[in-house]
Short mmCIF file of C-alpha atoms (C1' of nucleotides) in Angstrom, two decimals:
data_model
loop_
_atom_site.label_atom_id
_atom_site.label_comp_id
_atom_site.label_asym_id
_atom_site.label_seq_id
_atom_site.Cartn_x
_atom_site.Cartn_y
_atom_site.Cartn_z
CA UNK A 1 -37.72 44.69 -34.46
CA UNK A 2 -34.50 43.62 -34.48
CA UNK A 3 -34.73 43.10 -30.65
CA UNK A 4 -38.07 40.95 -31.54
CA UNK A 5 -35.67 38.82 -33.79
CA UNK A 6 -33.23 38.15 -31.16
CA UNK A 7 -35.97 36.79 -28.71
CA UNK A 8 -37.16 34.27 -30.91
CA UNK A 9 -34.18 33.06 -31.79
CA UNK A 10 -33.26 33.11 -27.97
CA UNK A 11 -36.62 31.18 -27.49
CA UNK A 12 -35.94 28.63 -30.14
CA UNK A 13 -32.81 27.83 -28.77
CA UNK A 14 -33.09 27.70 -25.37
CA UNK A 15 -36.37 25.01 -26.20
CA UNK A 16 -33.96 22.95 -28.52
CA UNK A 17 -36.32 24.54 -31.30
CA UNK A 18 -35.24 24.69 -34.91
CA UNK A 19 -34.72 27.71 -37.06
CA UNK A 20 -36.60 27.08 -40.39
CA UNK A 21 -36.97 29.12 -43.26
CA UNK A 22 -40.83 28.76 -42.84
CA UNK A 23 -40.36 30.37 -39.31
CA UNK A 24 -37.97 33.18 -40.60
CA UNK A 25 -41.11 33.91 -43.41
CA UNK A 26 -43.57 33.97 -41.05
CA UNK A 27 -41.64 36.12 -38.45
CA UNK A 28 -40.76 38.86 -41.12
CA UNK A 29 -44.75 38.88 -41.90
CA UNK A 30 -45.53 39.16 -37.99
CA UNK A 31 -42.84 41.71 -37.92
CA UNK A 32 -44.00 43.91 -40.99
CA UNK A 33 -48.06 43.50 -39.24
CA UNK A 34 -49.01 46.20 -37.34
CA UNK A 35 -52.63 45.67 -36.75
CA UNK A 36 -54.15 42.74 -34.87
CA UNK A 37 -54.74 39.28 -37.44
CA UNK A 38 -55.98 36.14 -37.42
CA UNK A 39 -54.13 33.21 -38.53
CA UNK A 40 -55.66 33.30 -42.02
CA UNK A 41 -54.87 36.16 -42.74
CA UNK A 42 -51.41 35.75 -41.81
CA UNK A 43 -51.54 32.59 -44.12
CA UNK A 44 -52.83 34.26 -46.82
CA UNK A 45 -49.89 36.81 -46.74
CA UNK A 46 -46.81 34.87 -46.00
CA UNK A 47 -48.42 32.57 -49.17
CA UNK A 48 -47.63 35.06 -51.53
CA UNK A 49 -44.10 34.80 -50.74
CA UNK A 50 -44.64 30.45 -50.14
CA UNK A 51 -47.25 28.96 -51.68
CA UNK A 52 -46.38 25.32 -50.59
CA UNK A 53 -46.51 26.93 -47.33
CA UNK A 54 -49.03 25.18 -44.92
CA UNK A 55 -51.58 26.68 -42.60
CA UNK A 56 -50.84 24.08 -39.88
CA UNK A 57 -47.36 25.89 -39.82
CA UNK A 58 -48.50 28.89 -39.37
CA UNK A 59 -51.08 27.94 -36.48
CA UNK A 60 -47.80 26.67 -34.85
CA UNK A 61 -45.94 29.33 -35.40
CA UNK A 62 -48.39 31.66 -33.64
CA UNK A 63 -48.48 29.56 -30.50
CA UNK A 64 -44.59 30.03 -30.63
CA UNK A 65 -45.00 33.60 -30.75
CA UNK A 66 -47.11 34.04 -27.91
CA UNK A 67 -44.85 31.52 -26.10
CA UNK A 68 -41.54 33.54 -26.91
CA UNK A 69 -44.06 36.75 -25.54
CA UNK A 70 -43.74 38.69 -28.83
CA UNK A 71 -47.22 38.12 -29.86
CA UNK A 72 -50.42 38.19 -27.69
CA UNK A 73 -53.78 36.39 -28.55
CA UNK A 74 -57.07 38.54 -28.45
CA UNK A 75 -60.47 37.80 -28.92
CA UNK A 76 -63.22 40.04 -30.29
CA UNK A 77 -65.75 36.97 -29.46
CA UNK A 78 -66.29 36.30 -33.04
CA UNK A 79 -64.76 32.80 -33.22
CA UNK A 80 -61.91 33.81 -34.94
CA UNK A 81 -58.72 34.33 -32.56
CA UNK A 82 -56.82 37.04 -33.57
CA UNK A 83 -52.64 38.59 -32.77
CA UNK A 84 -51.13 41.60 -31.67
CA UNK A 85 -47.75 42.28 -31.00
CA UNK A 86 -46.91 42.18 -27.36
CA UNK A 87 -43.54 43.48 -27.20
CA UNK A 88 -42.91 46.61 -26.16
CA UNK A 89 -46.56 46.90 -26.85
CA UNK A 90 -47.83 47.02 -22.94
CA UNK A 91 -51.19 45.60 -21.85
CA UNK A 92 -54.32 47.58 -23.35
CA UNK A 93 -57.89 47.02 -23.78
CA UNK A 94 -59.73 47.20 -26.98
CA UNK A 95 -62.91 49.50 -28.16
CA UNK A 96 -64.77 48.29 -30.76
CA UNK A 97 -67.32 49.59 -33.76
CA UNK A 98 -70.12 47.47 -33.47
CA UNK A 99 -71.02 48.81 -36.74
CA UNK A 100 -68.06 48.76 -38.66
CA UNK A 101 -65.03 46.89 -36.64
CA UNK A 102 -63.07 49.35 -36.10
CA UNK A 103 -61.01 48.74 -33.21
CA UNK A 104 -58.78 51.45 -30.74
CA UNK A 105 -56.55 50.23 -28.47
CA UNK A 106 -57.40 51.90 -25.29
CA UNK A 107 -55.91 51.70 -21.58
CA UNK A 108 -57.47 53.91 -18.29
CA UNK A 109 -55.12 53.15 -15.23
CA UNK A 110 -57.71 53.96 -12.96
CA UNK A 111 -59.52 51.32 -13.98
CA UNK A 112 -56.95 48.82 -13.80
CA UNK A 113 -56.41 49.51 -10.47
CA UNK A 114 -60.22 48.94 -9.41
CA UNK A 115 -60.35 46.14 -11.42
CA UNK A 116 -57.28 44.56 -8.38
CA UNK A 117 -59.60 46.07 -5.59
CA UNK A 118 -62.44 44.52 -6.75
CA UNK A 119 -60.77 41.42 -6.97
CA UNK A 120 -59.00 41.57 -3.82
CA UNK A 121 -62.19 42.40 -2.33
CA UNK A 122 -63.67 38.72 -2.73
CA UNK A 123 -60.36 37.35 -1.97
CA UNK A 124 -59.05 36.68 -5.16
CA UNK A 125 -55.48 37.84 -6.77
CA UNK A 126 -56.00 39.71 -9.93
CA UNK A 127 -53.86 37.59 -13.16
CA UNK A 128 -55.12 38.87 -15.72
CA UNK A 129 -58.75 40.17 -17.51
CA UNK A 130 -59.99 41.17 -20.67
CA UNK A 131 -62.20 43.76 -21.57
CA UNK A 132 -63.87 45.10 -24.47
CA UNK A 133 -65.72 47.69 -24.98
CA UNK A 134 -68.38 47.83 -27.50
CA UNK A 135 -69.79 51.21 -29.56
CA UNK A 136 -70.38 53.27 -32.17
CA UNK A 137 -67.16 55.07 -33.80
CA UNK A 138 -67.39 58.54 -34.72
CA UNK A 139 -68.20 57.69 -38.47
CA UNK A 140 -70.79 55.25 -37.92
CA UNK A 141 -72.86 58.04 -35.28
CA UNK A 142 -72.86 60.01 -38.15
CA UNK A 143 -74.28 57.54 -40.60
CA UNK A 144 -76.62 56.23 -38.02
CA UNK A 145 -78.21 59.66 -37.27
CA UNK A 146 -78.93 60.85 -40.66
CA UNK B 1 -90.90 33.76 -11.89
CA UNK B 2 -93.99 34.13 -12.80
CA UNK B 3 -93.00 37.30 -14.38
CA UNK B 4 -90.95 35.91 -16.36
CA UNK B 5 -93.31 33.22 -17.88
CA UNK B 6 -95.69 35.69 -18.50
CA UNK B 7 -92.76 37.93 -20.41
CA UNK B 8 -92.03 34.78 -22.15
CA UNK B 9 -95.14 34.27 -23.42
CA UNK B 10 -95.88 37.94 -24.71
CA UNK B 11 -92.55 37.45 -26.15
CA UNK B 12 -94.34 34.20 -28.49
CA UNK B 13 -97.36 35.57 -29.19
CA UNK B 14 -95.80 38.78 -30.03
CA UNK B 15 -93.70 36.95 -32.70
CA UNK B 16 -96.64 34.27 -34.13
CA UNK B 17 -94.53 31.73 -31.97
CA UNK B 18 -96.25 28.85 -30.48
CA UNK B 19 -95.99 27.62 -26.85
CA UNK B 20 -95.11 23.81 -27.04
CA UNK B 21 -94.32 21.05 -24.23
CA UNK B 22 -90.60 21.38 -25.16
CA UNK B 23 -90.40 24.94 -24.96
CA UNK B 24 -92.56 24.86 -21.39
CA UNK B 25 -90.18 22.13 -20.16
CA UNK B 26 -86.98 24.21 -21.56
CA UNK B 27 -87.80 27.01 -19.79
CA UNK B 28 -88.71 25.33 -16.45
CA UNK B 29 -85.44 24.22 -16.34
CA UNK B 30 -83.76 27.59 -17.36
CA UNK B 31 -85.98 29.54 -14.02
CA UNK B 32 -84.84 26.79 -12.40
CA UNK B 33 -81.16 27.10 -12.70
CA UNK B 34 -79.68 29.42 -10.42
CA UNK B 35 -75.65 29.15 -12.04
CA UNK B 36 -74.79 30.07 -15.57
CA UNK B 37 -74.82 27.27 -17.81
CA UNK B 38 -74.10 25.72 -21.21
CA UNK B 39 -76.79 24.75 -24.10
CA UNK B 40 -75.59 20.96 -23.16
CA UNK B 41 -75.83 21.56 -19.60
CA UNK B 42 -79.29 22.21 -20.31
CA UNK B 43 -80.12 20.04 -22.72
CA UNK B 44 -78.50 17.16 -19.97
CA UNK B 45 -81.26 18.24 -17.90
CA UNK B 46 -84.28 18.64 -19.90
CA UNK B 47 -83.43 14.89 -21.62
CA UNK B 48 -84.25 13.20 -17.65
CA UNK B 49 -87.88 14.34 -18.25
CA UNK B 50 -88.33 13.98 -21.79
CA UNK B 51 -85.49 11.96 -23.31
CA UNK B 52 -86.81 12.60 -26.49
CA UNK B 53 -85.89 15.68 -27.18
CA UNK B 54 -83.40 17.48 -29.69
CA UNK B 55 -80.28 19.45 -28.80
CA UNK B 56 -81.35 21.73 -31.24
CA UNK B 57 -84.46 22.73 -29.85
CA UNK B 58 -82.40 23.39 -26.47
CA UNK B 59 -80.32 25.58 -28.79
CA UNK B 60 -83.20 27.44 -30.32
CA UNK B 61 -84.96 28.08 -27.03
CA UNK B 62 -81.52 29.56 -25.96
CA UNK B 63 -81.52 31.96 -29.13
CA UNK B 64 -85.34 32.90 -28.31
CA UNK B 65 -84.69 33.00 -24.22
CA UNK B 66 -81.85 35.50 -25.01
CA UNK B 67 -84.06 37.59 -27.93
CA UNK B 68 -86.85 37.42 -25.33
CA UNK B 69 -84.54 39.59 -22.39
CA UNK B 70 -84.87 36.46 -20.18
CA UNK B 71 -81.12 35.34 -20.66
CA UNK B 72 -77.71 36.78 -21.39
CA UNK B 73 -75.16 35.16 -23.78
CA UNK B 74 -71.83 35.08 -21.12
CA UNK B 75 -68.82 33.79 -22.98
CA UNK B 76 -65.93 32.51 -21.10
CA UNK B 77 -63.37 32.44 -24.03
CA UNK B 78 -63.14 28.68 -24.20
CA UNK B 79 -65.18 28.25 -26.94
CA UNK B 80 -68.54 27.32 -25.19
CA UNK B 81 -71.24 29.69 -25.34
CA UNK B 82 -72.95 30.06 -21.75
CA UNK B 83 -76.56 31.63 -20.41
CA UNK B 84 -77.44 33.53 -17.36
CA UNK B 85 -80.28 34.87 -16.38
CA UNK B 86 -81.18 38.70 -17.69
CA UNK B 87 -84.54 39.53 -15.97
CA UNK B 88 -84.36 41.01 -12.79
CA UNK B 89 -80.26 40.61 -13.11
CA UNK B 90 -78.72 43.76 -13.81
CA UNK B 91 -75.48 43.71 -15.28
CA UNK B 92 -72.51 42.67 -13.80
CA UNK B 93 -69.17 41.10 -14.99
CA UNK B 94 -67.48 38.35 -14.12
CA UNK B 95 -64.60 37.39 -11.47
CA UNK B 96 -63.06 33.85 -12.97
CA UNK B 97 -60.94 31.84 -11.44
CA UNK B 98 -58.07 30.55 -13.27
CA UNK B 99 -57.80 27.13 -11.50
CA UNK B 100 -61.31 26.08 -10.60
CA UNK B 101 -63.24 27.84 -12.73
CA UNK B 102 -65.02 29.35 -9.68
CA UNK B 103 -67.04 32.68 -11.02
CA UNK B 104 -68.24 35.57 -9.11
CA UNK B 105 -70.95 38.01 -10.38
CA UNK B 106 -69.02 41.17 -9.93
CA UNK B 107 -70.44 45.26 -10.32
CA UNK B 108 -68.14 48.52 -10.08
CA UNK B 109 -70.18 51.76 -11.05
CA UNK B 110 -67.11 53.91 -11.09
CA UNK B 111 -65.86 51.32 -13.63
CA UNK B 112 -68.47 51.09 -15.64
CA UNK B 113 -68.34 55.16 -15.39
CA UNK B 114 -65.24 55.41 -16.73
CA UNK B 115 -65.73 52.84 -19.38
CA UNK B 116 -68.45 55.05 -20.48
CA UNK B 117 -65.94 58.14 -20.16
CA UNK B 118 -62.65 56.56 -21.70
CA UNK B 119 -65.06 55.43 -25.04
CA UNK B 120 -65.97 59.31 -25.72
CA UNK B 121 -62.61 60.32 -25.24
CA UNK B 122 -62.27 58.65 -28.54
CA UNK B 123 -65.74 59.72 -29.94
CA UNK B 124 -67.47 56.61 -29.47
CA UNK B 125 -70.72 55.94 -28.18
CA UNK B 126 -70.58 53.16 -25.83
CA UNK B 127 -73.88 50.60 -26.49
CA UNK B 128 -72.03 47.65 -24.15
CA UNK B 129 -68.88 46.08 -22.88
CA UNK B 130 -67.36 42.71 -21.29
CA UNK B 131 -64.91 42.21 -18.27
CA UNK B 132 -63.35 39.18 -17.05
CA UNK B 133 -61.52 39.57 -14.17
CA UNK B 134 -58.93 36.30 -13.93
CA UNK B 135 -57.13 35.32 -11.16
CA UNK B 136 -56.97 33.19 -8.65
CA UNK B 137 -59.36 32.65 -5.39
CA UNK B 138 -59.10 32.78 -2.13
CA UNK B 139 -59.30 28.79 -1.83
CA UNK B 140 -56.67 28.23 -4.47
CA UNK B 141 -54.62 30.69 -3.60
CA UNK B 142 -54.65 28.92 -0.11
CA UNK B 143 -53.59 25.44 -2.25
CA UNK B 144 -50.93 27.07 -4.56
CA UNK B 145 -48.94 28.72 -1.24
CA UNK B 146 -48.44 25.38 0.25
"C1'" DC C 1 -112.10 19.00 -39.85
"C1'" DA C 2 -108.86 20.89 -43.08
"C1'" DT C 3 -105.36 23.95 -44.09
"C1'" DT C 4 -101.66 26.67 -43.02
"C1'" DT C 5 -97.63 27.37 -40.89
"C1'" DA C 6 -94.55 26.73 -36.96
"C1'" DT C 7 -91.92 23.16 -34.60
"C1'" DT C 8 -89.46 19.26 -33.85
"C1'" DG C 9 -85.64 15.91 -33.96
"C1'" DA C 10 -82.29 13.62 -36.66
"C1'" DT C 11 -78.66 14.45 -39.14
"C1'" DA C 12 -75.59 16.80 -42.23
"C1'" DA C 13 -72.91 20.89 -42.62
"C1'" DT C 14 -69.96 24.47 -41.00
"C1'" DG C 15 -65.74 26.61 -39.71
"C1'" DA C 16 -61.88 27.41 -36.84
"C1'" DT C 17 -58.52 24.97 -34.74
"C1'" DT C 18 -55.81 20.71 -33.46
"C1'" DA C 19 -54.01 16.11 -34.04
"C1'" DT C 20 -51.90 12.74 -36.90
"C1'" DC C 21 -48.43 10.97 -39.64
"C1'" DA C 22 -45.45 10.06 -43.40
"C1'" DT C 23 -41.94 12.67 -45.46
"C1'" DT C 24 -38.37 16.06 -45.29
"C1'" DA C 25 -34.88 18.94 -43.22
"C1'" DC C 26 -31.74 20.26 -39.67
"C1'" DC C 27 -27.65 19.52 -36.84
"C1'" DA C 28 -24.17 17.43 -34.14
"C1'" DT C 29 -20.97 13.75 -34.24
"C1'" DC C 30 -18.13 10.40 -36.17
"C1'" DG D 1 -19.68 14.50 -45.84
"C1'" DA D 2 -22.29 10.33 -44.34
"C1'" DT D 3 -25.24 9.15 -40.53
"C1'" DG D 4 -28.51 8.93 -36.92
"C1'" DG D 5 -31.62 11.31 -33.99
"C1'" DT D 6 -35.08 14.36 -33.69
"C1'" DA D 7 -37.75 18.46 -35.00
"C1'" DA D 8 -40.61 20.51 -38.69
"C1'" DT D 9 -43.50 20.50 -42.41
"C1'" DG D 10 -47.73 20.05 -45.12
"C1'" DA D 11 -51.65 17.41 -46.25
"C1'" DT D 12 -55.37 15.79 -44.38
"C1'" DA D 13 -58.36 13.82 -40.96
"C1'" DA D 14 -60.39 14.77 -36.62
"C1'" DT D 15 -62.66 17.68 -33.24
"C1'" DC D 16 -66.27 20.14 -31.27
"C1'" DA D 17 -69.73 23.63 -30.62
"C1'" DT D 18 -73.06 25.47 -33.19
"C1'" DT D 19 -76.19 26.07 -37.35
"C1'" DA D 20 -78.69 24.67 -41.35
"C1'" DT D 21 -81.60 21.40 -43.61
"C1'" DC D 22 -85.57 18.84 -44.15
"C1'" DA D 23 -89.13 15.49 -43.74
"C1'" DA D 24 -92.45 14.45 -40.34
"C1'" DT D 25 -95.47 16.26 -36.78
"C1'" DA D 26 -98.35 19.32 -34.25
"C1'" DA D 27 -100.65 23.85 -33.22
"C1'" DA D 28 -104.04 27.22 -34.31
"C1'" DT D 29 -107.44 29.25 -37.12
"C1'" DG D 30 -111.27 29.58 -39.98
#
DNA sequence: CATTTATTGATAATGATTATCATTACCATC
DNA sequence: GATGGTAATGATAATCATTATCAATAAATG
């Protein structure tokens, strides 16, 4: 956290950035999250402390974050783009409720590694992928079957 | 081809929906399209033969195409909702390339194994999933190195 | 043929995100 | 500590794909 701090400011400075007291606000808040959010609801939290505080900021602020790689943009398809931390928070895939939302951050080696071969195999070099995998939770079987 | 008509229109009369020039000449177009393809990519098509017709209606069809199991929502991330076709094309995910946009149709059983595996681990029942693969293909890769 | 109900196309609405822009705030230099 | 240059802010307009609305039209059925 206080590494995540020292980033940013490393990132603001070295792109002639400014250090604001809206950024600081909206850092702590990013800081203090631990589950993935989406810029509204970010808003809606650092306006507690800020009311004047405007949503175009924090829109900003959350392209600055994934720039500065502390903050990582995922998206459940919804049309709603949503943030996780991405330091010291390594690469993982996400399984979600299709009932209820619930989400688990899950990551299988294995298939990370197929994922390159199968790649490589039509000639491409893996960057990057997403995946998401889409269920029933535990709770919601239980509804569902009774 | 003719399959699929014939699914299409059980699919209609199933659901008190009538068959109208519009939807006839939507869903020429759509068994004619080989490629994936957006609602306006479609809707550029249909309007050379009848230049008349709504954008919605291309969007309904879509909906009803998609309820009917003859096409698959496939969503790219970049906010533009695109259609392949379902019958007779098992699932597969998708190889994108970061640069061109090039796609491959792409199918790994010991992934999709795993997927299956790595979702009870956590107690979930798996109903579906999405993979992108990104990266970059062979052609580009070719045009980057030089 | 008349009635019912689905369909169409034009257009307004939606909703998340981005762009714009006047105002304000920061910061280095004099 | 005044100043000039530039970044940042917040309000708001713009964007853009998609959806909803609704009056007009067209199927299908008795």
């Amino acid at each position: 956290m206080r590494k995540e701090r020292e980033i940013f400011g490393k990132y603001l400075s070295r792109h002639n950035l400014r250090d604001t007291p809206q950024r600081e606000l909206i850092l702590d808040a990013f800081l203090k999250r631990e589950k993935h959010f989406s810029a509204e609801e970010l808003y809606d939290i650092v306006k507690k402390s800020d009311p004047s505080i405007g949503q175009a900021t924090v829109y900003r602020m959350l392209k600055l974050l994934a720039e500065a790689g502390l903050a990582r943009e995922v998206d459940f398809g919804d049309g709603v783009m949503r943030y996780e931390h991405s330091y010291n928070h390594p690469h993982h895939d996400h399984l979600v409720c299709r009932e209820c939302g619930k989400t688990v951050e899950v990551m299988d080696s294995v298939i990370e590694e197929l994922q390159k071969r199968v790649a490589e195999s039509f000639g491409f070099e893996l960057t990057d992928h997403e995946m998401y995998l889409y269920g029933l939770c535990p709770d919601c079987r239980r509804k569902t079957q009774k």
